Short mmCIF file of N, CA and C in Angstrom, two decimals:
data_model
loop_
_atom_site.label_atom_id
_atom_site.label_comp_id
_atom_site.label_asym_id
_atom_site.label_seq_id
_atom_site.Cartn_x
_atom_site.Cartn_y
_atom_site.Cartn_z
N UNK A 1 177.39 71.87 26.07
CA UNK A 1 177.67 70.44 26.09
C UNK A 1 177.97 69.95 24.69
N UNK A 2 177.23 70.43 23.71
CA UNK A 2 177.45 69.99 22.34
C UNK A 2 178.83 70.42 21.86
N UNK A 3 179.24 71.63 22.21
CA UNK A 3 180.57 72.10 21.80
C UNK A 3 181.66 71.22 22.40
N UNK A 4 181.50 70.78 23.66
CA UNK A 4 182.49 69.89 24.27
C UNK A 4 182.52 68.54 23.56
N UNK A 5 181.37 68.04 23.15
CA UNK A 5 181.32 66.78 22.42
C UNK A 5 182.03 66.93 21.07
N UNK A 6 181.81 68.05 20.39
CA UNK A 6 182.47 68.28 19.11
C UNK A 6 183.98 68.41 19.28
N UNK A 7 184.41 69.09 20.33
CA UNK A 7 185.84 69.21 20.60
C UNK A 7 186.43 67.83 20.91
N UNK A 8 185.68 67.00 21.63
CA UNK A 8 186.12 65.64 21.92
C UNK A 8 186.30 64.85 20.62
N UNK A 9 185.36 65.00 19.68
CA UNK A 9 185.46 64.28 18.41
C UNK A 9 186.68 64.73 17.62
N UNK A 10 186.93 66.03 17.59
CA UNK A 10 188.12 66.54 16.90
C UNK A 10 189.38 66.02 17.58
N UNK A 11 189.39 65.99 18.91
CA UNK A 11 190.56 65.50 19.65
C UNK A 11 190.79 64.01 19.39
N UNK A 12 189.72 63.24 19.34
CA UNK A 12 189.86 61.81 19.05
C UNK A 12 190.37 61.59 17.62
N UNK A 13 189.98 62.47 16.70
CA UNK A 13 190.48 62.33 15.33
C UNK A 13 191.98 62.58 15.26
N UNK A 14 192.52 63.35 16.22
CA UNK A 14 193.98 63.52 16.29
C UNK A 14 194.67 62.18 16.53
N UNK A 15 194.06 61.36 17.38
CA UNK A 15 194.64 60.04 17.65
C UNK A 15 194.66 59.18 16.38
N UNK A 16 193.59 59.25 15.60
CA UNK A 16 193.56 58.47 14.36
C UNK A 16 194.53 59.03 13.34
N UNK A 17 194.71 60.35 13.30
CA UNK A 17 195.72 60.93 12.42
C UNK A 17 197.09 60.39 12.78
N UNK A 18 197.39 60.36 14.08
CA UNK A 18 198.68 59.84 14.53
C UNK A 18 198.82 58.36 14.16
N UNK A 19 197.79 57.57 14.43
CA UNK A 19 197.89 56.13 14.20
C UNK A 19 198.01 55.79 12.72
N UNK A 20 197.27 56.50 11.87
CA UNK A 20 197.34 56.25 10.43
C UNK A 20 198.71 56.65 9.90
N UNK A 21 199.21 57.79 10.32
CA UNK A 21 200.54 58.23 9.88
C UNK A 21 201.61 57.29 10.40
N UNK A 22 201.45 56.80 11.61
CA UNK A 22 202.43 55.90 12.22
C UNK A 22 202.50 54.57 11.46
N UNK A 23 201.42 54.19 10.79
CA UNK A 23 201.43 52.95 10.02
C UNK A 23 202.42 53.00 8.86
N UNK A 24 202.63 54.20 8.32
CA UNK A 24 203.44 54.31 7.10
C UNK A 24 204.74 55.10 7.30
N UNK A 25 204.85 55.84 8.40
CA UNK A 25 206.03 56.68 8.62
C UNK A 25 206.55 56.45 10.03
N UNK A 26 207.60 57.18 10.38
CA UNK A 26 208.18 57.04 11.71
C UNK A 26 207.42 57.90 12.72
N UNK A 27 207.80 57.77 13.98
CA UNK A 27 207.09 58.46 15.06
C UNK A 27 207.17 59.99 14.99
N UNK A 28 208.33 60.59 14.68
CA UNK A 28 208.36 62.05 14.58
C UNK A 28 207.43 62.60 13.49
N UNK A 29 207.33 61.90 12.39
CA UNK A 29 206.43 62.33 11.32
C UNK A 29 204.98 62.22 11.77
N UNK A 30 204.66 61.18 12.50
CA UNK A 30 203.30 61.01 13.02
C UNK A 30 202.96 62.12 14.02
N UNK A 31 203.91 62.48 14.86
CA UNK A 31 203.68 63.58 15.80
C UNK A 31 203.47 64.90 15.07
N UNK A 32 204.27 65.12 14.03
CA UNK A 32 204.13 66.35 13.23
C UNK A 32 202.75 66.39 12.56
N UNK A 33 202.30 65.27 12.02
CA UNK A 33 200.99 65.22 11.37
C UNK A 33 199.87 65.51 12.36
N UNK A 34 199.96 64.93 13.55
CA UNK A 34 198.94 65.18 14.57
C UNK A 34 198.99 66.63 15.04
N UNK A 35 200.18 67.18 15.18
CA UNK A 35 200.31 68.60 15.57
C UNK A 35 199.75 69.53 14.53
N UNK A 36 200.03 69.25 13.26
CA UNK A 36 199.46 70.08 12.19
C UNK A 36 197.94 69.98 12.17
N UNK A 37 197.44 68.77 12.36
CA UNK A 37 195.99 68.58 12.38
C UNK A 37 195.35 69.35 13.54
N UNK A 38 196.04 69.41 14.66
CA UNK A 38 195.49 70.08 15.84
C UNK A 38 195.39 71.59 15.67
N UNK A 39 196.35 72.18 14.97
CA UNK A 39 196.40 73.64 14.92
C UNK A 39 196.05 74.24 13.57
N UNK A 40 195.58 73.43 12.66
CA UNK A 40 195.09 73.98 11.39
C UNK A 40 193.72 74.61 11.63
N UNK A 41 193.33 75.59 10.83
CA UNK A 41 192.06 76.28 11.08
C UNK A 41 190.81 75.40 10.95
N UNK A 42 190.81 74.43 10.05
CA UNK A 42 189.58 73.65 9.83
C UNK A 42 189.13 72.89 11.08
N UNK A 43 189.98 72.14 11.79
CA UNK A 43 189.49 71.46 13.00
C UNK A 43 188.99 72.43 14.07
N UNK A 44 189.65 73.56 14.18
CA UNK A 44 189.20 74.54 15.18
C UNK A 44 187.84 75.08 14.79
N UNK A 45 187.66 75.41 13.52
CA UNK A 45 186.37 75.92 13.05
C UNK A 45 185.28 74.86 13.22
N UNK A 46 185.60 73.62 12.92
CA UNK A 46 184.61 72.55 13.05
C UNK A 46 184.22 72.33 14.51
N UNK A 47 185.16 72.50 15.43
CA UNK A 47 184.82 72.28 16.83
C UNK A 47 183.99 73.42 17.40
N UNK A 48 184.11 74.63 16.85
CA UNK A 48 183.33 75.77 17.33
C UNK A 48 181.93 75.81 16.73
N UNK A 49 181.80 75.25 15.55
CA UNK A 49 180.54 75.28 14.82
C UNK A 49 179.64 74.15 15.33
N UNK A 50 178.38 74.43 15.50
CA UNK A 50 177.44 73.41 15.99
C UNK A 50 176.87 72.63 14.81
N UNK A 51 177.74 71.87 14.15
CA UNK A 51 177.34 71.04 13.03
C UNK A 51 177.83 69.62 13.30
N UNK A 52 177.41 68.70 12.47
CA UNK A 52 177.76 67.29 12.68
C UNK A 52 179.08 66.88 12.04
N UNK A 53 179.81 67.82 11.45
CA UNK A 53 181.03 67.48 10.73
C UNK A 53 182.12 66.84 11.60
N UNK A 54 182.36 67.29 12.84
CA UNK A 54 183.38 66.59 13.64
C UNK A 54 183.03 65.13 13.92
N UNK A 55 181.76 64.84 14.10
CA UNK A 55 181.34 63.45 14.33
C UNK A 55 181.59 62.63 13.06
N UNK A 56 181.24 63.21 11.91
CA UNK A 56 181.46 62.52 10.64
C UNK A 56 182.95 62.30 10.41
N UNK A 57 183.74 63.33 10.71
CA UNK A 57 185.19 63.21 10.53
C UNK A 57 185.76 62.10 11.40
N UNK A 58 185.32 62.00 12.63
CA UNK A 58 185.81 60.96 13.52
C UNK A 58 185.42 59.58 13.00
N UNK A 59 184.20 59.41 12.57
CA UNK A 59 183.74 58.10 12.06
C UNK A 59 184.50 57.73 10.80
N UNK A 60 184.72 58.69 9.90
CA UNK A 60 185.44 58.40 8.66
C UNK A 60 186.89 58.04 8.95
N UNK A 61 187.52 58.74 9.87
CA UNK A 61 188.91 58.40 10.22
C UNK A 61 188.99 57.03 10.88
N UNK A 62 188.00 56.69 11.69
CA UNK A 62 187.90 55.36 12.30
C UNK A 62 187.83 54.30 11.20
N UNK A 63 186.93 54.50 10.23
CA UNK A 63 186.77 53.52 9.15
C UNK A 63 188.02 53.47 8.28
N UNK A 64 188.64 54.62 8.03
CA UNK A 64 189.84 54.67 7.20
C UNK A 64 190.99 53.92 7.88
N UNK A 65 191.16 54.14 9.17
CA UNK A 65 192.22 53.44 9.92
C UNK A 65 192.03 51.92 9.83
N UNK A 66 190.82 51.47 10.04
CA UNK A 66 190.58 50.03 10.00
C UNK A 66 190.70 49.48 8.58
N UNK A 67 190.33 50.29 7.58
CA UNK A 67 190.52 49.84 6.20
C UNK A 67 192.00 49.70 5.87
N UNK A 68 192.82 50.60 6.38
CA UNK A 68 194.26 50.48 6.16
C UNK A 68 194.83 49.22 6.83
N UNK A 69 194.29 48.87 7.98
CA UNK A 69 194.72 47.64 8.65
C UNK A 69 194.32 46.41 7.83
N UNK A 70 193.14 46.48 7.19
CA UNK A 70 192.72 45.36 6.33
C UNK A 70 193.63 45.26 5.12
N UNK A 71 193.94 46.40 4.50
CA UNK A 71 194.78 46.39 3.30
C UNK A 71 196.18 45.88 3.60
N UNK A 72 196.70 46.20 4.77
CA UNK A 72 198.04 45.77 5.14
C UNK A 72 198.05 44.34 5.68
N UNK A 73 196.88 43.75 5.88
CA UNK A 73 196.73 42.40 6.42
C UNK A 73 197.41 42.29 7.79
N UNK A 74 197.23 43.34 8.61
CA UNK A 74 197.77 43.33 9.97
C UNK A 74 197.07 42.25 10.78
N UNK A 75 197.68 41.90 11.91
CA UNK A 75 197.07 40.90 12.78
C UNK A 75 195.71 41.40 13.25
N UNK A 76 194.70 40.56 13.13
CA UNK A 76 193.34 40.94 13.51
C UNK A 76 192.62 41.73 12.43
N UNK A 77 193.00 41.55 11.16
CA UNK A 77 192.39 42.32 10.08
C UNK A 77 190.92 41.95 9.89
N UNK A 78 190.51 40.75 10.30
CA UNK A 78 189.11 40.37 10.18
C UNK A 78 188.24 41.25 11.07
N UNK A 79 188.72 41.52 12.27
CA UNK A 79 188.01 42.42 13.18
C UNK A 79 187.96 43.83 12.59
N UNK A 80 189.05 44.25 11.95
CA UNK A 80 189.07 45.58 11.33
C UNK A 80 188.10 45.67 10.16
N UNK A 81 187.95 44.58 9.41
CA UNK A 81 186.98 44.58 8.30
C UNK A 81 185.56 44.79 8.85
N UNK A 82 185.26 44.14 9.97
CA UNK A 82 183.96 44.33 10.61
C UNK A 82 183.81 45.79 11.07
N UNK A 83 184.89 46.38 11.60
CA UNK A 83 184.84 47.77 12.06
C UNK A 83 184.61 48.75 10.92
N UNK A 84 185.14 48.45 9.74
CA UNK A 84 184.89 49.30 8.56
C UNK A 84 183.40 49.30 8.24
N UNK A 85 182.79 48.13 8.26
CA UNK A 85 181.36 48.03 7.99
C UNK A 85 180.56 48.79 9.04
N UNK A 86 180.95 48.65 10.31
CA UNK A 86 180.27 49.38 11.39
C UNK A 86 180.42 50.89 11.18
N UNK A 87 181.62 51.32 10.79
CA UNK A 87 181.85 52.75 10.53
C UNK A 87 180.99 53.27 9.39
N UNK A 88 180.84 52.48 8.33
CA UNK A 88 180.01 52.92 7.20
C UNK A 88 178.53 52.99 7.59
N UNK A 89 178.08 52.04 8.40
CA UNK A 89 176.70 52.13 8.89
C UNK A 89 176.51 53.33 9.82
N UNK A 90 177.56 53.66 10.59
CA UNK A 90 177.46 54.79 11.51
C UNK A 90 177.46 56.12 10.78
N UNK A 91 178.17 56.22 9.66
CA UNK A 91 178.25 57.50 8.95
C UNK A 91 177.01 57.73 8.07
N UNK A 92 176.30 56.68 7.73
CA UNK A 92 175.15 56.80 6.82
C UNK A 92 174.08 57.80 7.31
N UNK A 93 173.67 57.79 8.57
CA UNK A 93 172.65 58.77 8.98
C UNK A 93 173.13 60.22 8.91
N UNK A 94 174.44 60.43 9.04
CA UNK A 94 174.97 61.79 9.03
C UNK A 94 175.23 62.29 7.61
N UNK A 95 175.92 61.50 6.83
CA UNK A 95 176.29 61.87 5.46
C UNK A 95 176.08 60.66 4.56
N UNK A 96 174.85 60.43 4.14
CA UNK A 96 174.53 59.25 3.35
C UNK A 96 175.24 59.26 2.00
N UNK A 97 175.45 60.44 1.43
CA UNK A 97 176.11 60.52 0.13
C UNK A 97 177.59 60.22 0.19
N UNK A 98 178.14 60.03 1.36
CA UNK A 98 179.57 59.77 1.51
C UNK A 98 179.91 58.29 1.47
N UNK A 99 178.95 57.42 1.68
CA UNK A 99 179.22 55.99 1.84
C UNK A 99 179.78 55.38 0.56
N UNK A 100 179.11 55.53 -0.57
CA UNK A 100 179.59 54.93 -1.82
C UNK A 100 180.92 55.52 -2.28
N UNK A 101 181.12 56.85 -2.25
CA UNK A 101 182.44 57.36 -2.60
C UNK A 101 183.55 56.88 -1.67
N UNK A 102 183.24 56.69 -0.39
CA UNK A 102 184.24 56.18 0.54
C UNK A 102 184.63 54.76 0.17
N UNK A 103 183.65 53.94 -0.15
CA UNK A 103 183.94 52.56 -0.58
C UNK A 103 184.78 52.58 -1.86
N UNK A 104 184.41 53.45 -2.78
CA UNK A 104 185.19 53.58 -4.02
C UNK A 104 186.62 54.01 -3.76
N UNK A 105 186.81 54.96 -2.85
CA UNK A 105 188.15 55.42 -2.53
C UNK A 105 188.97 54.29 -1.91
N UNK A 106 188.35 53.49 -1.06
CA UNK A 106 189.07 52.38 -0.45
C UNK A 106 189.46 51.33 -1.50
N UNK A 107 188.57 51.05 -2.44
CA UNK A 107 188.89 50.10 -3.51
C UNK A 107 190.04 50.63 -4.35
N UNK A 108 190.00 51.92 -4.67
CA UNK A 108 191.08 52.52 -5.46
C UNK A 108 192.41 52.47 -4.71
N UNK A 109 192.40 52.79 -3.42
CA UNK A 109 193.63 52.70 -2.62
C UNK A 109 194.17 51.28 -2.61
N UNK A 110 193.30 50.31 -2.44
CA UNK A 110 193.73 48.92 -2.41
C UNK A 110 194.31 48.49 -3.75
N UNK A 111 193.63 48.87 -4.83
CA UNK A 111 194.08 48.49 -6.17
C UNK A 111 195.43 49.14 -6.48
N UNK A 112 195.57 50.42 -6.19
CA UNK A 112 196.82 51.11 -6.51
C UNK A 112 197.98 50.61 -5.66
N UNK A 113 197.70 50.14 -4.46
CA UNK A 113 198.78 49.66 -3.59
C UNK A 113 199.21 48.24 -3.94
N UNK A 114 198.33 47.47 -4.58
CA UNK A 114 198.63 46.06 -4.79
C UNK A 114 198.79 45.65 -6.26
N UNK A 115 198.75 46.57 -7.16
CA UNK A 115 198.89 46.25 -8.58
C UNK A 115 199.97 47.12 -9.19
N UNK A 116 200.39 46.75 -10.41
CA UNK A 116 201.34 47.62 -11.10
C UNK A 116 200.59 48.84 -11.64
N UNK A 117 201.30 49.79 -12.20
CA UNK A 117 200.70 51.08 -12.58
C UNK A 117 199.59 50.92 -13.61
N UNK A 118 199.82 50.13 -14.66
CA UNK A 118 198.82 49.98 -15.72
C UNK A 118 197.55 49.30 -15.20
N UNK A 119 197.70 48.22 -14.46
CA UNK A 119 196.54 47.55 -13.87
C UNK A 119 195.83 48.48 -12.89
N UNK A 120 196.58 49.21 -12.12
CA UNK A 120 195.99 50.15 -11.16
C UNK A 120 195.15 51.21 -11.84
N UNK A 121 195.66 51.77 -12.93
CA UNK A 121 194.92 52.81 -13.65
C UNK A 121 193.66 52.24 -14.27
N UNK A 122 193.76 51.08 -14.90
CA UNK A 122 192.59 50.45 -15.53
C UNK A 122 191.53 50.11 -14.49
N UNK A 123 191.95 49.48 -13.39
CA UNK A 123 190.98 49.12 -12.35
C UNK A 123 190.41 50.35 -11.65
N UNK A 124 191.19 51.41 -11.53
CA UNK A 124 190.67 52.66 -10.97
C UNK A 124 189.59 53.25 -11.86
N UNK A 125 189.83 53.27 -13.15
CA UNK A 125 188.81 53.79 -14.08
C UNK A 125 187.55 52.94 -14.05
N UNK A 126 187.71 51.63 -13.98
CA UNK A 126 186.54 50.73 -13.89
C UNK A 126 185.77 51.00 -12.60
N UNK A 127 186.49 51.17 -11.50
CA UNK A 127 185.84 51.46 -10.22
C UNK A 127 185.09 52.77 -10.26
N UNK A 128 185.72 53.82 -10.78
CA UNK A 128 185.07 55.13 -10.86
C UNK A 128 183.84 55.08 -11.76
N UNK A 129 183.96 54.45 -12.90
CA UNK A 129 182.83 54.35 -13.82
C UNK A 129 181.67 53.57 -13.20
N UNK A 130 181.98 52.45 -12.52
CA UNK A 130 180.90 51.67 -11.91
C UNK A 130 180.23 52.43 -10.77
N UNK A 131 180.99 53.20 -10.00
CA UNK A 131 180.38 53.99 -8.92
C UNK A 131 179.48 55.09 -9.46
N UNK A 132 179.92 55.76 -10.52
CA UNK A 132 179.08 56.81 -11.12
C UNK A 132 177.80 56.20 -11.67
N UNK A 133 177.91 55.09 -12.38
CA UNK A 133 176.72 54.42 -12.92
C UNK A 133 175.80 53.97 -11.78
N UNK A 134 176.38 53.42 -10.73
CA UNK A 134 175.58 52.97 -9.59
C UNK A 134 174.86 54.14 -8.92
N UNK A 135 175.56 55.24 -8.70
CA UNK A 135 174.92 56.38 -8.03
C UNK A 135 173.89 57.05 -8.91
N UNK A 136 174.05 57.03 -10.21
CA UNK A 136 173.05 57.63 -11.10
C UNK A 136 171.87 56.69 -11.34
N UNK A 137 172.08 55.38 -11.18
CA UNK A 137 170.98 54.44 -11.44
C UNK A 137 170.12 54.18 -10.21
N UNK A 138 170.59 54.58 -9.04
CA UNK A 138 169.79 54.41 -7.83
C UNK A 138 168.56 55.31 -7.93
N UNK A 139 167.41 54.88 -7.44
CA UNK A 139 166.20 55.71 -7.54
C UNK A 139 166.41 57.11 -6.97
N UNK A 140 165.74 58.08 -7.56
CA UNK A 140 165.95 59.48 -7.18
C UNK A 140 165.51 59.80 -5.76
N UNK A 141 164.60 59.03 -5.21
CA UNK A 141 164.17 59.32 -3.84
C UNK A 141 165.15 58.78 -2.79
N UNK A 142 166.18 58.06 -3.23
CA UNK A 142 167.19 57.55 -2.31
C UNK A 142 168.14 58.66 -1.90
N UNK A 143 168.64 58.59 -0.67
CA UNK A 143 169.57 59.61 -0.18
C UNK A 143 170.95 59.46 -0.78
N UNK A 144 171.23 58.33 -1.44
CA UNK A 144 172.55 58.08 -1.98
C UNK A 144 172.64 58.46 -3.46
N UNK A 145 171.52 58.82 -4.08
CA UNK A 145 171.52 59.22 -5.48
C UNK A 145 172.35 60.49 -5.64
N UNK A 146 173.21 60.51 -6.65
CA UNK A 146 174.14 61.62 -6.84
C UNK A 146 173.41 62.93 -7.15
N UNK A 147 172.41 62.89 -8.02
CA UNK A 147 171.67 64.11 -8.35
C UNK A 147 170.92 64.65 -7.14
N UNK A 148 170.29 63.78 -6.39
CA UNK A 148 169.55 64.21 -5.20
C UNK A 148 170.49 64.82 -4.17
N UNK A 149 171.64 64.20 -3.97
CA UNK A 149 172.61 64.71 -3.00
C UNK A 149 173.15 66.07 -3.44
N UNK A 150 173.45 66.22 -4.73
CA UNK A 150 173.98 67.49 -5.23
C UNK A 150 172.96 68.60 -5.10
N UNK A 151 171.70 68.33 -5.42
CA UNK A 151 170.67 69.37 -5.31
C UNK A 151 170.41 69.73 -3.86
N UNK A 152 170.47 68.76 -2.95
CA UNK A 152 170.28 69.04 -1.53
C UNK A 152 171.43 69.89 -0.99
N UNK A 153 172.66 69.58 -1.39
CA UNK A 153 173.82 70.37 -0.94
C UNK A 153 173.77 71.79 -1.50
N UNK A 154 173.37 71.94 -2.75
CA UNK A 154 173.24 73.27 -3.34
C UNK A 154 172.18 74.08 -2.61
N UNK A 155 171.09 73.45 -2.27
CA UNK A 155 170.02 74.13 -1.52
C UNK A 155 170.48 74.57 -0.15
N UNK A 156 171.28 73.74 0.52
CA UNK A 156 171.78 74.11 1.84
C UNK A 156 172.71 75.32 1.76
N UNK A 157 173.58 75.35 0.75
CA UNK A 157 174.48 76.50 0.62
C UNK A 157 173.71 77.76 0.25
N UNK A 158 172.68 77.64 -0.60
CA UNK A 158 171.88 78.80 -0.95
C UNK A 158 171.13 79.33 0.26
N UNK A 159 170.57 78.43 1.06
CA UNK A 159 169.85 78.84 2.27
C UNK A 159 170.81 79.48 3.27
N UNK A 160 172.00 78.94 3.37
CA UNK A 160 173.00 79.50 4.28
C UNK A 160 173.43 80.89 3.84
N UNK A 161 173.52 81.10 2.54
CA UNK A 161 173.92 82.41 2.03
C UNK A 161 172.88 83.48 2.37
N UNK A 162 171.61 83.08 2.42
CA UNK A 162 170.56 84.04 2.77
C UNK A 162 170.71 84.55 4.20
N UNK A 163 171.21 83.69 5.08
CA UNK A 163 171.35 84.06 6.49
C UNK A 163 172.79 84.43 6.86
N UNK A 164 173.61 84.79 5.88
CA UNK A 164 175.03 84.99 6.14
C UNK A 164 175.32 86.17 7.06
N UNK A 165 174.42 87.13 7.15
CA UNK A 165 174.68 88.26 8.04
C UNK A 165 174.44 87.90 9.50
N UNK A 166 173.46 87.02 9.76
CA UNK A 166 173.11 86.70 11.14
C UNK A 166 173.56 85.31 11.57
N UNK A 167 173.84 84.44 10.66
CA UNK A 167 174.23 83.08 11.00
C UNK A 167 174.43 82.25 9.76
N UNK A 168 174.54 80.98 9.93
CA UNK A 168 174.68 80.09 8.79
C UNK A 168 176.13 79.76 8.47
N UNK A 169 176.29 78.80 7.58
CA UNK A 169 177.61 78.30 7.23
C UNK A 169 178.44 79.36 6.52
N UNK A 170 177.82 80.17 5.68
CA UNK A 170 178.57 81.18 4.95
C UNK A 170 179.23 82.17 5.89
N UNK A 171 178.55 82.58 6.96
CA UNK A 171 179.14 83.52 7.92
C UNK A 171 180.33 82.88 8.61
N UNK A 172 180.24 81.60 8.93
CA UNK A 172 181.35 80.93 9.61
C UNK A 172 182.55 80.75 8.70
N UNK A 173 182.31 80.62 7.41
CA UNK A 173 183.41 80.43 6.47
C UNK A 173 184.08 81.76 6.08
N UNK A 174 183.42 82.87 6.33
CA UNK A 174 183.97 84.17 5.96
C UNK A 174 184.99 84.59 7.01
N UNK A 175 186.24 84.67 6.62
CA UNK A 175 187.33 85.03 7.52
C UNK A 175 188.02 86.24 6.92
N UNK A 176 188.24 87.27 7.74
CA UNK A 176 188.84 88.49 7.22
C UNK A 176 190.37 88.44 7.20
N UNK A 177 190.96 87.59 7.99
CA UNK A 177 192.40 87.46 8.01
C UNK A 177 192.79 86.04 8.36
N UNK A 178 194.03 85.64 8.06
CA UNK A 178 194.43 84.25 8.28
C UNK A 178 194.50 83.86 9.76
N UNK A 179 194.58 84.82 10.66
CA UNK A 179 194.68 84.48 12.08
C UNK A 179 193.37 84.67 12.84
N UNK A 180 192.29 85.04 12.15
CA UNK A 180 191.00 85.28 12.82
C UNK A 180 190.45 84.03 13.49
N UNK A 181 190.71 82.87 12.93
CA UNK A 181 190.16 81.65 13.51
C UNK A 181 190.75 81.37 14.89
N UNK A 182 191.95 81.86 15.17
CA UNK A 182 192.61 81.58 16.45
C UNK A 182 192.20 82.55 17.55
N UNK A 183 191.38 83.55 17.25
CA UNK A 183 190.98 84.54 18.26
C UNK A 183 189.97 83.94 19.22
#
């Protein structure tokens, strides 16, 4: 049942890939993007693996789509702004360290799309610097602290490497040939 739910999440992310691409390009390009997303090894691997990554990917694509609607000031952008906030609250329990960088990425996208090159670069640097200072100044026991998140991720990879012969993320990432994922 869990594998079917993960496959459903990957399939739903195809729709968001199509819709996001369709916002900026024509329909054939959007179809090509969705087709590439469907048959690339990463979505297939994520759907077979019993991890929370497909759910996180779907929520992030949901929030990204609605953020693009806000940036473009499409009709109903106020509702999309609310959906971005809902998406960020939804992703927090799964990947708490992703929330602040996602907000920073959205601010950078907005700044670069709406300013000239010099203003965009200056505001991007200010945004990056403020996010790094914010993540380093948050108390260490918080899940959003950069040092805490990095040490937790390093520990997970080290633990996974210990179990690489019988299970774990390292075994799933080890591929002997480029077509092994499609078997």
